[in-house]
């Protein structure tokens, strides 16, 4: 998902760990990486999500200040980034929330898991593709150090 940060708006990624089974009791690990528009990884993280929980990632606390300044477009005051998140233990829907107190506005977007439209119909092929993709994203996420706190107050 592409998301933007700005000095007059707040951007959040809201993770929802749920199940249709009321007895579901698994804790999952959720990994994420944020990339610049040039494709360079700029921040990453790993969270534990309990069953039936919601976690909020404040993007401004994750993106390093240097990455924010490099991505900032002076014409509109926005800095775009690409967000990639994954978990091997669960399918975790994510909402992207942009809130601007300055404008009195909120926007909410959601993403669809790749298996809904990109992966093969064959279950074994789907598992192989997903497993390979997770391995590659994990490799990229481990190469990123993050200090966070990129948006000016």
PDB file of C-alpha atoms in Angstrom:
ATOM      1  CA  UNK A   1       0.000   0.000   0.000  1.00  0.00           C
ATOM      2  CA  UNK A   2       1.226   3.499  -0.759  1.00  0.00           C
ATOM      3  CA  UNK A   3       0.793   5.897   2.126  1.00  0.00           C
ATOM      4  CA  UNK A   4       1.738   9.498   2.719  1.00  0.00           C
ATOM      5  CA  UNK A   5       3.028  11.472   5.666  1.00  0.00           C
ATOM      6  CA  UNK A   6       2.778  15.214   6.072  1.00  0.00           C
ATOM      7  CA  UNK A   7       3.527  17.861   8.642  1.00  0.00           C
ATOM      8  CA  UNK A   8      -0.209  18.626   9.000  1.00  0.00           C
ATOM      9  CA  UNK A   9      -1.554  15.068   8.881  1.00  0.00           C
ATOM     10  CA  UNK A  10      -1.148  11.836  10.822  1.00  0.00           C
ATOM     11  CA  UNK A  11      -0.883   8.463   9.121  1.00  0.00           C
ATOM     12  CA  UNK A  12      -1.624   5.186  10.868  1.00  0.00           C
ATOM     13  CA  UNK A  13      -1.678   1.538   9.846  1.00  0.00           C
ATOM     14  CA  UNK A  14      -4.341  -0.313  11.851  1.00  0.00           C
ATOM     15  CA  UNK A  15      -3.805  -4.077  12.040  1.00  0.00           C
ATOM     16  CA  UNK A  16      -6.743  -6.376  12.819  1.00  0.00           C
ATOM     17  CA  UNK A  17      -6.053  -9.922  14.023  1.00  0.00           C
ATOM     18  CA  UNK A  18      -9.332 -11.806  13.977  1.00  0.00           C
ATOM     19  CA  UNK A  19     -10.956 -15.119  13.192  1.00  0.00           C
ATOM     20  CA  UNK A  20     -14.437 -16.407  12.467  1.00  0.00           C
ATOM     21  CA  UNK A  21     -13.748 -19.051  15.133  1.00  0.00           C
ATOM     22  CA  UNK A  22     -14.585 -17.689  18.628  1.00  0.00           C
ATOM     23  CA  UNK A  23     -12.151 -20.197  20.193  1.00  0.00           C
ATOM     24  CA  UNK A  24      -9.202 -18.893  18.125  1.00  0.00           C
ATOM     25  CA  UNK A  25      -6.265 -18.351  20.483  1.00  0.00           C
ATOM     26  CA  UNK A  26      -3.123 -17.858  18.368  1.00  0.00           C
ATOM     27  CA  UNK A  27      -0.625 -15.023  18.803  1.00  0.00           C
ATOM     28  CA  UNK A  28       0.946 -14.069  15.490  1.00  0.00           C
ATOM     29  CA  UNK A  29       4.075 -12.194  14.530  1.00  0.00           C
ATOM     30  CA  UNK A  30       3.509  -9.367  12.031  1.00  0.00           C
ATOM     31  CA  UNK A  31       6.444  -7.942  10.106  1.00  0.00           C
ATOM     32  CA  UNK A  32       6.452  -4.757   8.071  1.00  0.00           C
ATOM     33  CA  UNK A  33       8.797  -2.744   5.865  1.00  0.00           C
ATOM     34  CA  UNK A  34       8.407   0.817   4.594  1.00  0.00           C
ATOM     35  CA  UNK A  35      10.092   1.745   1.317  1.00  0.00           C
ATOM     36  CA  UNK A  36      10.905   5.055  -0.336  1.00  0.00           C
ATOM     37  CA  UNK A  37       9.407   5.670  -3.764  1.00  0.00           C
ATOM     38  CA  UNK A  38      12.839   4.726  -5.169  1.00  0.00           C
ATOM     39  CA  UNK A  39      12.358   1.247  -3.648  1.00  0.00           C
ATOM     40  CA  UNK A  40      14.898   1.650  -0.847  1.00  0.00           C
ATOM     41  CA  UNK A  41      13.842   0.164   2.512  1.00  0.00           C
ATOM     42  CA  UNK A  42      13.731   2.970   5.106  1.00  0.00           C
ATOM     43  CA  UNK A  43      12.134   1.353   8.173  1.00  0.00           C
ATOM     44  CA  UNK A  44      10.920  -2.001   9.424  1.00  0.00           C
ATOM     45  CA  UNK A  45       9.340  -3.538  12.480  1.00  0.00           C
ATOM     46  CA  UNK A  46       7.945  -6.682  14.059  1.00  0.00           C
ATOM     47  CA  UNK A  47       4.886  -6.846  16.302  1.00  0.00           C
ATOM     48  CA  UNK A  48       3.149  -9.577  18.257  1.00  0.00           C
ATOM     49  CA  UNK A  49      -0.625  -9.559  17.809  1.00  0.00           C
ATOM     50  CA  UNK A  50      -2.838 -11.399  20.240  1.00  0.00           C
ATOM     51  CA  UNK A  51      -6.026 -13.062  19.036  1.00  0.00           C
ATOM     52  CA  UNK A  52      -8.912 -10.673  18.363  1.00  0.00           C
ATOM     53  CA  UNK A  53      -6.676  -7.660  18.834  1.00  0.00           C
ATOM     54  CA  UNK A  54      -6.109  -4.376  17.044  1.00  0.00           C
ATOM     55  CA  UNK A  55      -2.702  -2.664  16.887  1.00  0.00           C
ATOM     56  CA  UNK A  56      -1.961   0.784  15.534  1.00  0.00           C
ATOM     57  CA  UNK A  57       1.325   1.730  13.886  1.00  0.00           C
ATOM     58  CA  UNK A  58       1.937   5.496  13.958  1.00  0.00           C
ATOM     59  CA  UNK A  59       3.962   5.854  10.770  1.00  0.00           C
ATOM     60  CA  UNK A  60       5.588   9.105  11.963  1.00  0.00           C
ATOM     61  CA  UNK A  61       7.170   7.220  14.867  1.00  0.00           C
ATOM     62  CA  UNK A  62       8.641   4.593  12.540  1.00  0.00           C
ATOM     63  CA  UNK A  63      10.016   6.560   9.566  1.00  0.00           C
ATOM     64  CA  UNK A  64      13.467   8.064  10.267  1.00  0.00           C
ATOM     65  CA  UNK A  65      13.661  11.869  10.032  1.00  0.00           C
ATOM     66  CA  UNK A  66      16.222  11.689   7.214  1.00  0.00           C
ATOM     67  CA  UNK A  67      13.928   9.473   5.103  1.00  0.00           C
ATOM     68  CA  UNK A  68      10.977  11.812   5.699  1.00  0.00           C
ATOM     69  CA  UNK A  69      12.983  14.880   4.654  1.00  0.00           C
ATOM     70  CA  UNK A  70      14.327  13.133   1.530  1.00  0.00           C
ATOM     71  CA  UNK A  71      10.838  12.054   0.458  1.00  0.00           C
ATOM     72  CA  UNK A  72       9.129  15.381   1.225  1.00  0.00           C
ATOM     73  CA  UNK A  73       7.639  17.098  -1.825  1.00  0.00           C
ATOM     74  CA  UNK A  74       7.806  20.854  -1.206  1.00  0.00           C
ATOM     75  CA  UNK A  75       4.895  21.509  -3.579  1.00  0.00           C
ATOM     76  CA  UNK A  76       2.331  19.699  -1.386  1.00  0.00           C
ATOM     77  CA  UNK A  77       4.159  18.983   1.891  1.00  0.00           C
ATOM     78  CA  UNK A  78       3.664  15.226   1.582  1.00  0.00           C
ATOM     79  CA  UNK A  79       6.155  12.364   1.745  1.00  0.00           C
ATOM     80  CA  UNK A  80       5.029   9.102   0.071  1.00  0.00           C
ATOM     81  CA  UNK A  81       6.150   5.630   1.158  1.00  0.00           C
ATOM     82  CA  UNK A  82       5.216   2.053   0.299  1.00  0.00           C
ATOM     83  CA  UNK A  83       4.104  -0.208   3.165  1.00  0.00           C
ATOM     84  CA  UNK A  84       4.487  -4.004   2.978  1.00  0.00           C
ATOM     85  CA  UNK A  85       3.291  -6.169   5.864  1.00  0.00           C
ATOM     86  CA  UNK A  86       3.164  -9.926   6.344  1.00  0.00           C
ATOM     87  CA  UNK A  87       2.643 -12.721   8.859  1.00  0.00           C
ATOM     88  CA  UNK A  88       3.323 -16.427   8.482  1.00  0.00           C
ATOM     89  CA  UNK A  89       0.817 -17.346  11.201  1.00  0.00           C
ATOM     90  CA  UNK A  90      -2.265 -15.342  10.216  1.00  0.00           C
ATOM     91  CA  UNK A  91      -3.934 -13.220   7.595  1.00  0.00           C
ATOM     92  CA  UNK A  92      -3.992  -9.741   9.132  1.00  0.00           C
ATOM     93  CA  UNK A  93      -6.094  -7.110   7.354  1.00  0.00           C
ATOM     94  CA  UNK A  94      -4.728  -3.584   7.521  1.00  0.00           C
ATOM     95  CA  UNK A  95      -6.479  -0.226   7.387  1.00  0.00           C
ATOM     96  CA  UNK A  96      -4.600   2.911   6.344  1.00  0.00           C
ATOM     97  CA  UNK A  97      -5.901   5.945   8.239  1.00  0.00           C
ATOM     98  CA  UNK A  98      -4.964   9.522   7.361  1.00  0.00           C
ATOM     99  CA  UNK A  99      -6.168  12.157   9.791  1.00  0.00           C
ATOM    100  CA  UNK A 100      -5.742  15.900   9.428  1.00  0.00           C
ATOM    101  CA  UNK A 101      -6.837  18.045  12.329  1.00  0.00           C
ATOM    102  CA  UNK A 102      -5.857  21.072  10.212  1.00  0.00           C
ATOM    103  CA  UNK A 103      -8.427  20.100   7.546  1.00  0.00           C
ATOM    104  CA  UNK A 104     -10.883  18.429   9.909  1.00  0.00           C
ATOM    105  CA  UNK A 105     -10.706  15.326   7.716  1.00  0.00           C
ATOM    106  CA  UNK A 106     -10.143  11.579   7.988  1.00  0.00           C
ATOM    107  CA  UNK A 107      -9.680   9.046   5.204  1.00  0.00           C
ATOM    108  CA  UNK A 108      -9.639   5.271   5.629  1.00  0.00           C
ATOM    109  CA  UNK A 109      -8.469   2.754   3.054  1.00  0.00           C
ATOM    110  CA  UNK A 110      -8.085  -1.001   3.252  1.00  0.00           C
ATOM    111  CA  UNK A 111      -5.874  -3.463   1.474  1.00  0.00           C
ATOM    112  CA  UNK A 112      -6.727  -6.891   0.091  1.00  0.00           C
ATOM    113  CA  UNK A 113      -4.566  -9.952   0.688  1.00  0.00           C
ATOM    114  CA  UNK A 114      -2.741 -10.966  -2.480  1.00  0.00           C
ATOM    115  CA  UNK A 115      -4.365 -14.396  -2.480  1.00  0.00           C
ATOM    116  CA  UNK A 116      -7.679 -12.818  -3.449  1.00  0.00           C
ATOM    117  CA  UNK A 117      -6.508 -11.800  -6.920  1.00  0.00           C
ATOM    118  CA  UNK A 118      -2.826 -12.462  -7.628  1.00  0.00           C
ATOM    119  CA  UNK A 119      -1.992 -15.991  -6.578  1.00  0.00           C
ATOM    120  CA  UNK A 120      -2.572 -19.278  -8.442  1.00  0.00           C
ATOM    121  CA  UNK A 121      -5.768 -21.200  -7.773  1.00  0.00           C
ATOM    122  CA  UNK A 122      -3.816 -24.383  -7.006  1.00  0.00           C
ATOM    123  CA  UNK A 123      -3.404 -24.510  -3.199  1.00  0.00           C
ATOM    124  CA  UNK A 124       0.092 -26.062  -3.269  1.00  0.00           C
ATOM    125  CA  UNK A 125       1.347 -23.459  -5.754  1.00  0.00           C
ATOM    126  CA  UNK A 126      -0.238 -20.703  -3.663  1.00  0.00           C
ATOM    127  CA  UNK A 127       1.577 -21.910  -0.522  1.00  0.00           C
ATOM    128  CA  UNK A 128       4.896 -22.041  -2.393  1.00  0.00           C
ATOM    129  CA  UNK A 129       4.482 -18.523  -3.790  1.00  0.00           C
ATOM    130  CA  UNK A 130       3.462 -17.128  -0.380  1.00  0.00           C
ATOM    131  CA  UNK A 131       6.313 -18.890   1.415  1.00  0.00           C
ATOM    132  CA  UNK A 132       8.884 -17.595  -1.094  1.00  0.00           C
ATOM    133  CA  UNK A 133       7.496 -14.058  -0.896  1.00  0.00           C
ATOM    134  CA  UNK A 134       7.552 -14.045   2.913  1.00  0.00           C
ATOM    135  CA  UNK A 135      11.171 -15.241   2.878  1.00  0.00           C
ATOM    136  CA  UNK A 136      12.160 -12.406   0.507  1.00  0.00           C
ATOM    137  CA  UNK A 137      10.307  -9.746   2.542  1.00  0.00           C
ATOM    138  CA  UNK A 138      11.905 -11.037   5.761  1.00  0.00           C
ATOM    139  CA  UNK A 139      15.330 -10.709   4.135  1.00  0.00           C
ATOM    140  CA  UNK A 140      14.581  -7.097   3.157  1.00  0.00           C
ATOM    141  CA  UNK A 141      13.179  -6.234   6.600  1.00  0.00           C
ATOM    142  CA  UNK A 142      16.308  -7.493   8.370  1.00  0.00           C
ATOM    143  CA  UNK A 143      18.496  -5.137   6.335  1.00  0.00           C
ATOM    144  CA  UNK A 144      16.770  -2.036   7.686  1.00  0.00           C
ATOM    145  CA  UNK A 145      17.669  -0.232  10.879  1.00  0.00           C
ATOM    146  CA  UNK A 146      15.098   2.234  12.114  1.00  0.00           C
ATOM    147  CA  UNK A 147      15.242   5.121  14.510  1.00  0.00           C
ATOM    148  CA  UNK A 148      11.787   6.548  13.819  1.00  0.00           C
ATOM    149  CA  UNK A 149      10.350   9.933  14.568  1.00  0.00           C
ATOM    150  CA  UNK A 150      10.458  11.375  11.050  1.00  0.00           C
ATOM    151  CA  UNK A 151       7.606  13.881  10.941  1.00  0.00           C
ATOM    152  CA  UNK A 152       8.230  17.279  12.469  1.00  0.00           C
ATOM    153  CA  UNK A 153       5.853  18.228  15.289  1.00  0.00           C
TER     154      UNK A 153
END
